[in-house]
């Protein structure tokens, strides 16, 4: 394999030779992100550009050999190679030999640093290598290329990324990365380009493109002559039958349509309220939110106060059989400072059976009122009787009420092993990657201590709870395959199945979360990890958090994060994920590795 790599990368300079042609495309400027609170000064300007189509992709590129992902005998159709796709005033510049050597490294971190440096070079050869890095089998490397593509401003390079090297790539992960990145372009691709791409994509790349369309629209889009066609494409996605298109992003399409054409989305959201798709029912609620700025007292992006129509829809959905739909209702009502919303929260507090949702209800009422009552609904009713008018008076909760974990992360020692579930409908994701077998001071390994945490959690599960254990390295293992009701015998079986595992290798936290999310009976995911998603599709913590929060809008589970031996800086980067989902972040300290000092 190493010989193949050396040969493949030795050929790269010759494969990147340029011609003198050019491509016409829209003028574009770079921009920030939609839901992070960063400013959005530039409107979404429609512009003409080349057609972009995407053929369905069914492969898993991160399982492909790196030589196959990074080499090609002929540039694909739409390739930058031979088209002179340099930005204005840029000249070809040869890639330094040391960078070419680093790109051949067997270490992902070395290749990732090389890609970052390539992004700083103006030459076309460097840009070609960045584009090829989108297909690197290691997420750390491919994500560096994605971040460079996300910030690209040259119109000809952007146009080429809509072709076979990017959005039309046969590799699912490449198409998905470009679909995520183009949502940050300002201005974005033309509506005609987006419309064509929607019809040719499927699965995760299509869902990512729909989210990017919403992101672009919310950045300040205005109507244009081709915009109705794009709206019709989104409308068709919302109406896609689950039997024919089980992976169609119907809920995401409704939210994108609401950003693009609120009038068309309003009638559709009313219809979606009674849909058999629970994610679409959640979308129907979120689509009935106010265009006002986010409530600064509500943790997490994307939560806007409901309109009066939205509060009425929340009343309809408040008793939904699906726990995540009910949780979406509670969180949306908690962002709505009206007497009607608070009254509905009190009503639900009297009848809600799930512990996680009762905790959410109390947190929402405390946020709206500034009071400290608990799960007894009577004092909350007394408070409501004293409220005059429909709009609640301003209140500013203390730090302990902004998120269940507070502003400071709790710290626990290895002597307090059980995981903080906070729910009777939970999955525990256990990171067994990295140095878990290294010996600690005292002769035990980190794996021994993690095992103690898992066994203590299983022993403490209440009878009747629904639970699933998801230990993972590069791939997750589901124990059991679907969540089951806890009984003494099942808990013992899960413990033995866990102890029999022999997992090793890097950890893909993103894959583990995506494996657990489809279990719709769960309202909580507990993540035990060191906070370094080494093999994940998204490797950078900030981008991991940003993209996961977008995904969780329609699957509103709480995330309880337990970081093992993580420093304060890393904890600060993960904390928004816990707080924005109504969970908490806890730090755990294990004894130092034998022969090493505590960090």
XYZ file of C-alpha atoms in Angstrom:
599
model
C 0.000 0.000 0.000
C 2.799 2.454 0.836
C 4.356 1.831 -2.556
C 1.038 2.646 -4.216
C 0.820 5.885 -2.248
C 4.299 6.971 -3.228
C 3.605 6.263 -6.898
C 0.213 7.998 -6.775
C 1.533 11.198 -5.260
C 4.582 11.238 -7.482
C 2.163 11.611 -10.399
C 0.158 14.488 -8.877
C 2.186 17.413 -10.265
C 1.748 16.115 -13.794
C -1.973 15.627 -13.288
C -2.423 19.239 -12.201
C -1.087 20.956 -15.331
C -3.215 23.824 -16.514
C -4.611 24.926 -19.814
C -5.504 28.436 -20.767
C -9.295 28.243 -20.965
C -11.669 30.002 -18.625
C -15.124 29.623 -17.087
C -17.762 32.213 -16.667
C -19.465 32.378 -13.281
C -21.090 34.600 -10.676
C -19.153 37.125 -8.667
C -19.104 36.016 -5.056
C -17.905 37.099 -1.647
C -17.222 35.034 1.437
C -19.418 35.033 4.497
C -19.997 33.527 7.962
C -22.604 31.037 9.206
C -26.342 31.261 9.696
C -27.099 30.172 13.233
C -23.967 31.034 15.139
C -24.895 34.643 15.823
C -22.319 35.975 13.372
C -23.429 38.960 11.221
C -24.957 38.444 7.805
C -24.182 41.697 5.959
C -24.465 40.474 2.376
C -27.801 39.493 0.793
C -28.205 36.297 -1.171
C -27.768 37.597 -4.699
C -29.028 35.364 -7.463
C -26.681 35.106 -10.411
C -26.354 33.110 -13.575
C -23.934 30.217 -13.676
C -23.246 26.868 -15.282
C -25.612 23.987 -14.810
C -24.912 21.735 -11.869
C -26.192 18.190 -11.678
C -25.444 15.467 -9.200
C -25.700 11.785 -9.790
C -26.746 9.566 -6.882
C -23.862 8.337 -4.755
C -24.033 5.162 -2.719
C -20.431 4.569 -1.701
C -18.604 5.283 1.539
C -15.482 7.185 0.407
C -13.814 7.150 3.802
C -13.495 3.391 3.331
C -11.757 3.774 -0.049
C -7.978 3.507 -0.364
C -6.373 6.898 -0.293
C -4.607 6.296 -3.598
C -7.964 5.721 -5.298
C -9.436 8.817 -3.707
C -6.604 11.181 -4.613
C -5.507 10.129 -8.090
C -7.079 10.124 -11.520
C -5.655 9.362 -14.938
C -7.974 11.874 -16.633
C -9.514 15.019 -15.136
C -13.271 14.433 -14.735
C -15.823 16.434 -16.674
C -16.125 19.886 -15.157
C -12.649 19.578 -13.657
C -10.579 22.644 -12.880
C -7.650 21.007 -14.616
C -6.969 22.526 -18.014
C -9.473 25.359 -17.527
C -7.248 28.097 -16.146
C -9.470 28.498 -13.100
C -7.203 30.832 -11.201
C -8.595 33.897 -9.526
C -8.043 37.307 -11.088
C -4.381 38.237 -11.200
C -3.164 34.885 -9.868
C -0.326 33.039 -11.536
C 0.463 29.352 -11.486
C 2.767 28.431 -8.645
C 4.455 25.098 -8.130
C 3.646 23.312 -4.873
C 6.765 23.090 -2.678
C 8.312 19.641 -2.549
C 7.982 19.414 1.226
C 4.211 19.910 0.952
C 3.976 17.199 -1.676
C 5.941 14.936 0.650
C 3.624 15.732 3.569
C 0.586 14.912 1.434
C 1.979 11.389 1.067
C 2.366 10.935 4.820
C 0.666 7.989 6.486
C -0.282 10.326 9.350
C -3.564 12.173 8.909
C -2.437 15.120 11.032
C 0.537 15.698 8.725
C -1.659 15.559 5.627
C -4.169 17.913 7.251
C -1.441 20.488 7.971
C -0.302 20.205 4.365
C -3.832 20.866 3.119
C -4.108 23.945 5.349
C -0.894 25.297 3.833
C -2.125 24.505 0.331
C -5.133 26.698 1.020
C -2.784 29.641 1.556
C -1.066 29.218 -1.827
C -2.416 31.105 -4.863
C -1.483 28.588 -7.549
C -3.818 26.315 -9.470
C -1.831 23.183 -8.659
C -2.344 23.826 -4.930
C -6.073 24.332 -5.494
C -6.341 21.046 -7.411
C -4.754 19.223 -4.488
C -7.168 20.881 -2.040
C -10.126 19.695 -4.122
C -8.739 16.163 -4.247
C -8.288 16.255 -0.471
C -12.094 16.370 -0.147
C -11.941 12.628 -0.882
C -9.258 11.808 1.681
C -10.391 8.758 3.691
C -9.580 10.517 6.969
C -12.062 13.140 8.127
C -9.341 15.332 9.648
C -7.813 15.860 6.203
C -11.020 16.097 4.187
C -12.503 18.601 6.609
C -9.542 20.939 6.175
C -10.272 20.903 2.452
C -13.960 21.544 3.185
C -13.130 24.612 5.273
C -11.009 25.996 2.423
C -13.807 25.346 -0.079
C -16.270 26.982 2.301
C -14.231 30.191 2.238
C -13.538 30.170 -1.526
C -14.404 33.440 -3.273
C -13.236 32.902 -6.857
C -16.312 32.475 -9.110
C -14.664 30.065 -11.556
C -13.446 27.791 -8.803
C -16.886 27.843 -7.199
C -18.510 26.998 -10.514
C -16.160 24.041 -10.954
C -17.035 22.807 -7.448
C -20.619 22.420 -8.634
C -19.358 19.849 -11.123
C -17.927 16.355 -11.034
C -15.136 17.168 -8.551
C -17.594 18.474 -5.982
C -21.381 18.486 -5.877
C -21.651 16.005 -8.765
C -19.029 13.658 -7.321
C -19.890 9.966 -7.244
C -18.405 9.881 -3.733
C -21.128 10.585 -1.213
C -18.853 12.286 1.327
C -17.359 14.663 -1.255
C -20.793 15.744 -2.490
C -21.946 16.176 1.101
C -18.965 18.340 2.047
C -19.457 20.644 -0.926
C -23.220 20.815 -0.250
C -22.487 21.934 3.318
C -19.817 24.402 2.228
C -21.788 26.253 -0.443
C -24.316 27.405 2.142
C -21.608 29.813 3.315
C -20.941 31.351 -0.095
C -22.100 34.924 -0.567
C -23.757 35.237 -2.946
C -24.715 31.623 -3.376
C -25.258 29.557 -6.515
C -28.159 30.596 -8.721
C -31.635 29.170 -8.025
C -31.439 27.292 -11.334
C -28.230 25.557 -10.254
C -29.684 24.646 -6.871
C -32.902 23.410 -8.423
C -31.064 21.077 -10.783
C -28.841 19.774 -8.007
C -31.811 18.988 -5.746
C -33.277 16.717 -8.382
C -30.060 14.736 -8.829
C -28.908 14.312 -5.247
C -30.225 11.900 -2.657
C -29.540 10.909 0.931
C -27.138 12.908 3.086
C -25.834 15.185 0.270
C -29.390 16.175 -0.644
C -30.252 16.919 2.995
C -27.081 19.011 3.332
C -27.974 20.969 0.186
C -31.490 21.679 1.470
C -30.036 23.035 4.719
C -27.634 25.204 2.706
C -30.557 26.590 0.688
C -32.245 27.553 3.956
C -29.005 29.062 5.232
C -28.617 31.143 2.075
C -32.246 32.274 2.140
C -32.059 33.353 5.780
C -28.956 35.400 5.006
C -31.132 37.977 3.233
C -32.445 36.539 -0.047
C -34.887 38.458 -2.157
C -37.233 37.179 -4.831
C -36.027 36.653 -8.366
C -37.596 35.329 -11.553
C -36.214 31.815 -11.041
C -36.920 31.519 -7.333
C -40.447 30.031 -7.707
C -38.970 27.032 -9.530
C -36.659 26.326 -6.598
C -39.613 26.662 -4.230
C -41.530 24.097 -6.286
C -38.600 21.682 -6.003
C -38.685 22.047 -2.224
C -42.442 21.552 -2.282
C -42.004 18.270 -4.146
C -39.508 17.125 -1.533
C -41.951 17.848 1.299
C -44.587 15.810 -0.513
C -42.204 12.918 -1.266
C -43.743 9.630 -0.182
C -41.765 7.866 2.503
C -42.251 4.536 0.730
C -40.667 5.795 -2.491
C -38.092 8.161 -0.983
C -37.464 7.046 2.615
C -34.403 9.306 2.949
C -36.009 12.438 1.498
C -35.315 15.418 3.803
C -38.980 16.405 4.068
C -38.718 18.365 7.293
C -35.596 20.196 6.166
C -37.335 21.057 2.885
C -40.290 22.598 4.738
C -37.967 24.812 6.809
C -36.066 25.852 3.678
C -39.353 26.667 1.955
C -40.421 28.722 4.974
C -37.226 30.776 4.629
C -37.637 31.110 0.871
C -41.415 31.566 0.501
C -43.237 31.959 3.857
C -46.638 32.173 2.192
C -46.293 28.836 0.431
C -44.849 27.218 3.545
C -47.702 28.357 5.809
C -50.392 26.261 4.134
C -48.014 23.341 3.777
C -47.081 23.482 7.470
C -50.744 23.256 8.427
C -51.001 20.083 6.358
C -47.747 18.711 7.802
C -49.110 19.073 11.331
C -50.969 15.778 10.880
C -48.239 14.024 8.867
C -47.240 10.486 9.764
C -43.594 11.626 9.645
C -42.651 12.870 13.148
C -39.755 14.970 11.805
C -42.174 16.720 9.467
C -44.524 17.405 12.385
C -41.619 19.038 14.240
C -40.836 21.091 11.134
C -44.469 22.240 10.954
C -44.082 23.650 14.467
C -40.745 25.357 13.793
C -42.153 26.830 10.582
C -44.731 28.690 12.705
C -42.063 30.736 14.478
C -41.713 34.483 14.566
C -39.223 36.315 12.320
C -38.109 38.280 15.379
C -34.487 37.970 16.620
C -33.609 35.027 18.808
C -34.522 35.264 22.478
C -31.135 35.914 24.162
C -32.270 33.990 27.233
C -32.847 30.774 25.313
C -29.733 28.603 25.021
C -28.933 27.391 21.570
C -29.430 28.583 17.994
C -32.569 28.165 15.949
C -35.154 28.642 18.746
C -37.457 31.534 17.868
C -40.667 32.528 19.646
C -43.836 31.008 18.208
C -46.492 33.117 16.557
C -50.052 32.872 17.951
C -50.698 30.364 15.155
C -47.629 28.466 16.318
C -48.873 28.330 19.918
C -52.171 26.902 18.642
C -50.214 24.274 16.677
C -48.160 23.525 19.791
C -51.377 22.785 21.651
C -52.320 20.258 18.973
C -48.904 18.583 19.063
C -48.363 18.780 22.841
C -49.941 15.357 23.403
C -48.196 13.675 20.453
C -47.287 10.008 20.914
C -43.738 10.750 19.714
C -41.531 11.910 22.607
C -39.331 14.068 20.370
C -42.338 15.919 18.968
C -43.468 16.712 22.515
C -39.944 17.838 23.396
C -39.881 20.157 20.375
C -43.148 21.653 21.637
C -41.731 22.260 25.115
C -38.570 23.902 23.788
C -40.461 26.136 21.345
C -42.926 27.227 24.038
C -39.994 28.003 26.334
C -38.797 30.543 23.747
C -42.216 32.243 23.592
C -42.809 34.900 26.245
C -46.601 34.859 26.284
C -49.170 33.863 28.874
C -50.686 31.344 26.455
C -47.352 29.586 26.003
C -46.655 29.505 29.743
C -50.158 28.177 30.439
C -49.658 25.313 28.005
C -46.339 24.460 29.682
C -48.092 24.267 33.060
C -50.785 22.018 31.589
C -48.150 19.655 30.218
C -46.303 19.586 33.542
C -49.387 18.030 35.135
C -49.565 15.092 32.698
C -46.148 14.524 31.070
C -44.850 11.040 32.033
C -41.228 11.277 30.794
C -38.629 12.525 33.327
C -36.550 14.326 30.671
C -39.528 16.308 29.437
C -40.689 17.168 32.968
C -37.219 18.567 33.597
C -37.469 20.535 30.324
C -40.865 21.908 31.351
C -39.533 23.158 34.681
C -36.495 24.731 32.988
C -38.745 26.502 30.448
C -41.060 27.880 33.122
C -38.144 29.070 35.227
C -36.718 30.847 32.201
C -40.004 32.579 31.424
C -40.788 33.558 35.011
C -37.471 33.931 36.827
C -38.950 31.786 39.631
C -37.514 28.618 41.145
C -40.504 26.308 41.547
C -40.170 22.612 40.754
C -42.384 19.915 39.198
C -45.456 20.714 41.323
C -47.785 22.558 38.920
C -49.789 24.364 41.644
C -47.354 27.225 42.377
C -46.897 27.741 38.627
C -50.674 28.119 38.236
C -50.697 30.619 41.069
C -47.968 32.625 39.312
C -49.965 32.643 36.052
C -53.052 33.970 37.830
C -51.027 37.002 38.825
C -49.785 37.753 35.297
C -51.600 40.647 33.607
C -51.884 40.755 29.853
C -50.693 38.298 27.215
C -47.020 39.314 27.055
C -44.968 38.132 30.015
C -42.931 40.765 31.862
C -39.148 40.649 31.331
C -37.168 38.316 33.541
C -33.521 37.373 33.554
C -32.780 33.937 34.970
C -29.530 33.216 36.728
C -26.716 31.249 35.098
C -28.009 27.988 36.535
C -31.171 28.343 34.420
C -29.571 29.019 31.025
C -28.876 25.324 30.551
C -29.288 22.367 32.795
C -25.561 22.135 33.215
C -25.002 25.786 34.093
C -22.139 27.915 32.845
C -19.486 25.885 34.647
C -19.056 22.211 33.916
C -19.476 19.811 36.807
C -16.467 17.701 37.675
C -16.623 14.111 38.849
C -13.910 11.657 39.746
C -13.565 8.064 38.627
C -14.995 7.083 42.025
C -18.419 8.370 40.831
C -18.757 6.103 37.822
C -22.436 6.000 36.786
C -23.281 8.178 33.793
C -25.762 11.067 34.301
C -28.657 9.873 32.125
C -31.343 12.312 33.265
C -33.884 10.217 31.369
C -35.623 6.862 31.176
C -35.300 6.869 27.366
C -31.555 7.088 26.728
C -28.594 5.726 24.807
C -25.023 5.823 26.123
C -22.308 6.318 23.482
C -18.981 5.008 24.792
C -15.726 6.076 23.125
C -13.290 3.135 23.216
C -10.749 4.635 20.823
C -7.223 5.891 21.298
C -5.193 5.092 24.378
C -7.820 3.208 26.396
C -5.454 0.245 26.843
C -2.576 2.328 28.224
C -1.655 1.540 31.802
C -2.485 4.196 34.394
C -0.818 4.841 37.713
C -1.856 1.993 39.980
C -1.658 -0.698 37.308
C -5.136 -0.310 35.808
C -5.887 0.771 32.258
C -8.215 3.524 31.127
C -10.424 0.776 29.655
C -10.810 -0.724 33.150
C -12.166 2.579 34.436
C -14.466 3.047 31.456
C -15.763 -0.485 32.015
C -16.567 0.436 35.606
C -18.545 3.459 34.390
C -20.530 1.336 31.931
C -21.253 -1.470 34.419
C -22.325 0.976 37.134
C -24.667 2.677 34.661
C -26.224 -0.641 33.643
C -26.663 -1.705 37.258
C -28.426 1.567 38.072
C -30.957 1.499 35.223
C -34.509 1.669 36.567
C -36.875 -1.135 35.622
C -39.098 -0.149 32.719
C -36.633 2.302 31.208
C -35.700 2.109 27.517
C -31.953 1.937 26.961
C -29.279 1.238 24.404
C -25.501 0.977 24.745
C -23.381 2.191 21.801
C -19.657 1.485 22.279
C -17.662 2.683 19.290
C -14.288 3.074 17.663
C -14.289 3.594 13.875
C -17.713 1.927 13.764
C -20.447 1.803 16.421
C -21.816 -1.384 17.959
C -25.471 -1.249 19.036
C -26.226 -3.238 22.198
C -29.004 -4.207 21.651
C -29.742 -3.484 17.974
C -32.784 -1.429 19.002
C -33.491 0.017 22.466
C -35.183 -2.415 24.825
C -37.047 -2.167 28.083
C -34.732 -2.679 31.041
C -35.117 -5.856 33.074
C -32.524 -7.429 35.408
C -31.776 -10.197 32.924
C -31.379 -7.841 29.930
C -29.045 -5.514 31.826
C -26.792 -8.450 32.734
C -26.793 -9.609 29.100
C -25.797 -6.153 27.852
C -22.994 -6.025 30.404
C -21.588 -9.357 29.234
C -21.935 -8.414 25.551
C -20.054 -5.204 26.264
C -17.225 -6.939 28.136
C -16.846 -9.447 25.291
C -16.117 -6.677 22.768
C -12.593 -6.264 21.455
C -12.617 -2.843 19.795
C -9.615 -0.782 18.833
C -8.682 2.051 16.496
C -9.692 5.698 16.125
C -13.099 6.915 17.282
C -15.877 8.130 14.972
C -18.203 10.017 17.288
C -20.178 11.435 14.356
C -20.988 7.947 13.076
C -22.006 6.836 16.576
C -24.439 9.748 16.934
C -25.891 9.083 13.481
C -26.377 5.421 14.428
C -28.261 6.280 17.639
C -30.439 9.143 16.342
C -32.860 7.005 14.288
C -34.034 5.287 17.502
C -37.006 7.602 17.904
C -38.111 6.282 21.287
C -35.013 7.958 22.806
C -34.985 11.536 24.086
C -31.418 11.604 25.432
C -27.955 10.663 24.206
C -25.112 10.454 26.733
C -21.645 10.813 25.218
C -18.611 9.511 27.139
C -15.548 10.655 25.185
C -12.228 12.441 25.440
C -13.626 15.136 23.154
C -11.335 14.395 20.184
C -13.407 12.842 17.336
C -10.318 11.492 15.570
C -11.996 9.475 12.789
C -15.249 11.393 12.484
C -16.737 12.889 9.328
C -16.449 16.223 11.156
C -13.160 16.415 13.022
C -13.005 20.070 14.089
C -15.035 20.432 17.289
C -16.581 23.776 16.311
C -17.801 22.468 12.952
C -18.941 19.216 14.601
C -21.081 21.205 17.048
C -22.449 23.536 14.371
C -23.523 20.762 12.010
C -24.932 18.513 14.738
C -27.088 21.316 16.158
C -28.587 21.822 12.698
C -29.394 18.099 12.495
C -30.946 18.069 15.960
C -33.564 20.710 15.153
C -35.861 17.960 13.857
C -34.564 15.298 16.256
C -34.491 17.326 19.485
C -32.716 14.952 21.855
C -30.790 16.192 24.867
C -27.044 15.592 24.784
C -25.330 14.855 28.091
C -21.568 15.178 27.574
C -19.061 13.449 29.834
C -15.538 14.488 28.815
C -12.700 12.372 30.150
C -9.461 14.217 31.021
C -10.359 17.178 28.788
C -8.811 20.582 29.442
C -10.794 23.811 30.001
C -10.331 25.025 26.420
C -11.745 21.824 24.944
C -14.618 21.839 27.430
C -15.536 25.402 26.395
C -15.818 24.295 22.763
C -18.130 21.379 23.595
C -20.298 23.160 26.184
C -22.580 24.910 23.620
C -23.672 21.517 22.306
C -24.827 20.372 25.738
C -26.463 23.654 26.715
C -28.206 24.193 23.378
C -29.882 20.780 23.621
C -30.918 21.075 27.266
C -28.206 18.762 28.549
C -25.129 19.299 30.696
C -21.380 18.911 30.429
C -19.445 16.979 33.049
C -15.677 16.574 33.316
C -14.206 13.327 34.620
C -10.663 12.824 35.790
C -8.889 9.490 35.587
C -5.491 8.795 37.161
C -2.509 9.819 34.981
C -0.875 7.333 32.647
C 1.964 5.508 34.372
C 5.171 7.521 34.079
C 3.395 10.732 33.022
C 2.476 13.761 35.075
C -1.062 15.071 35.277
C -1.740 17.725 32.651
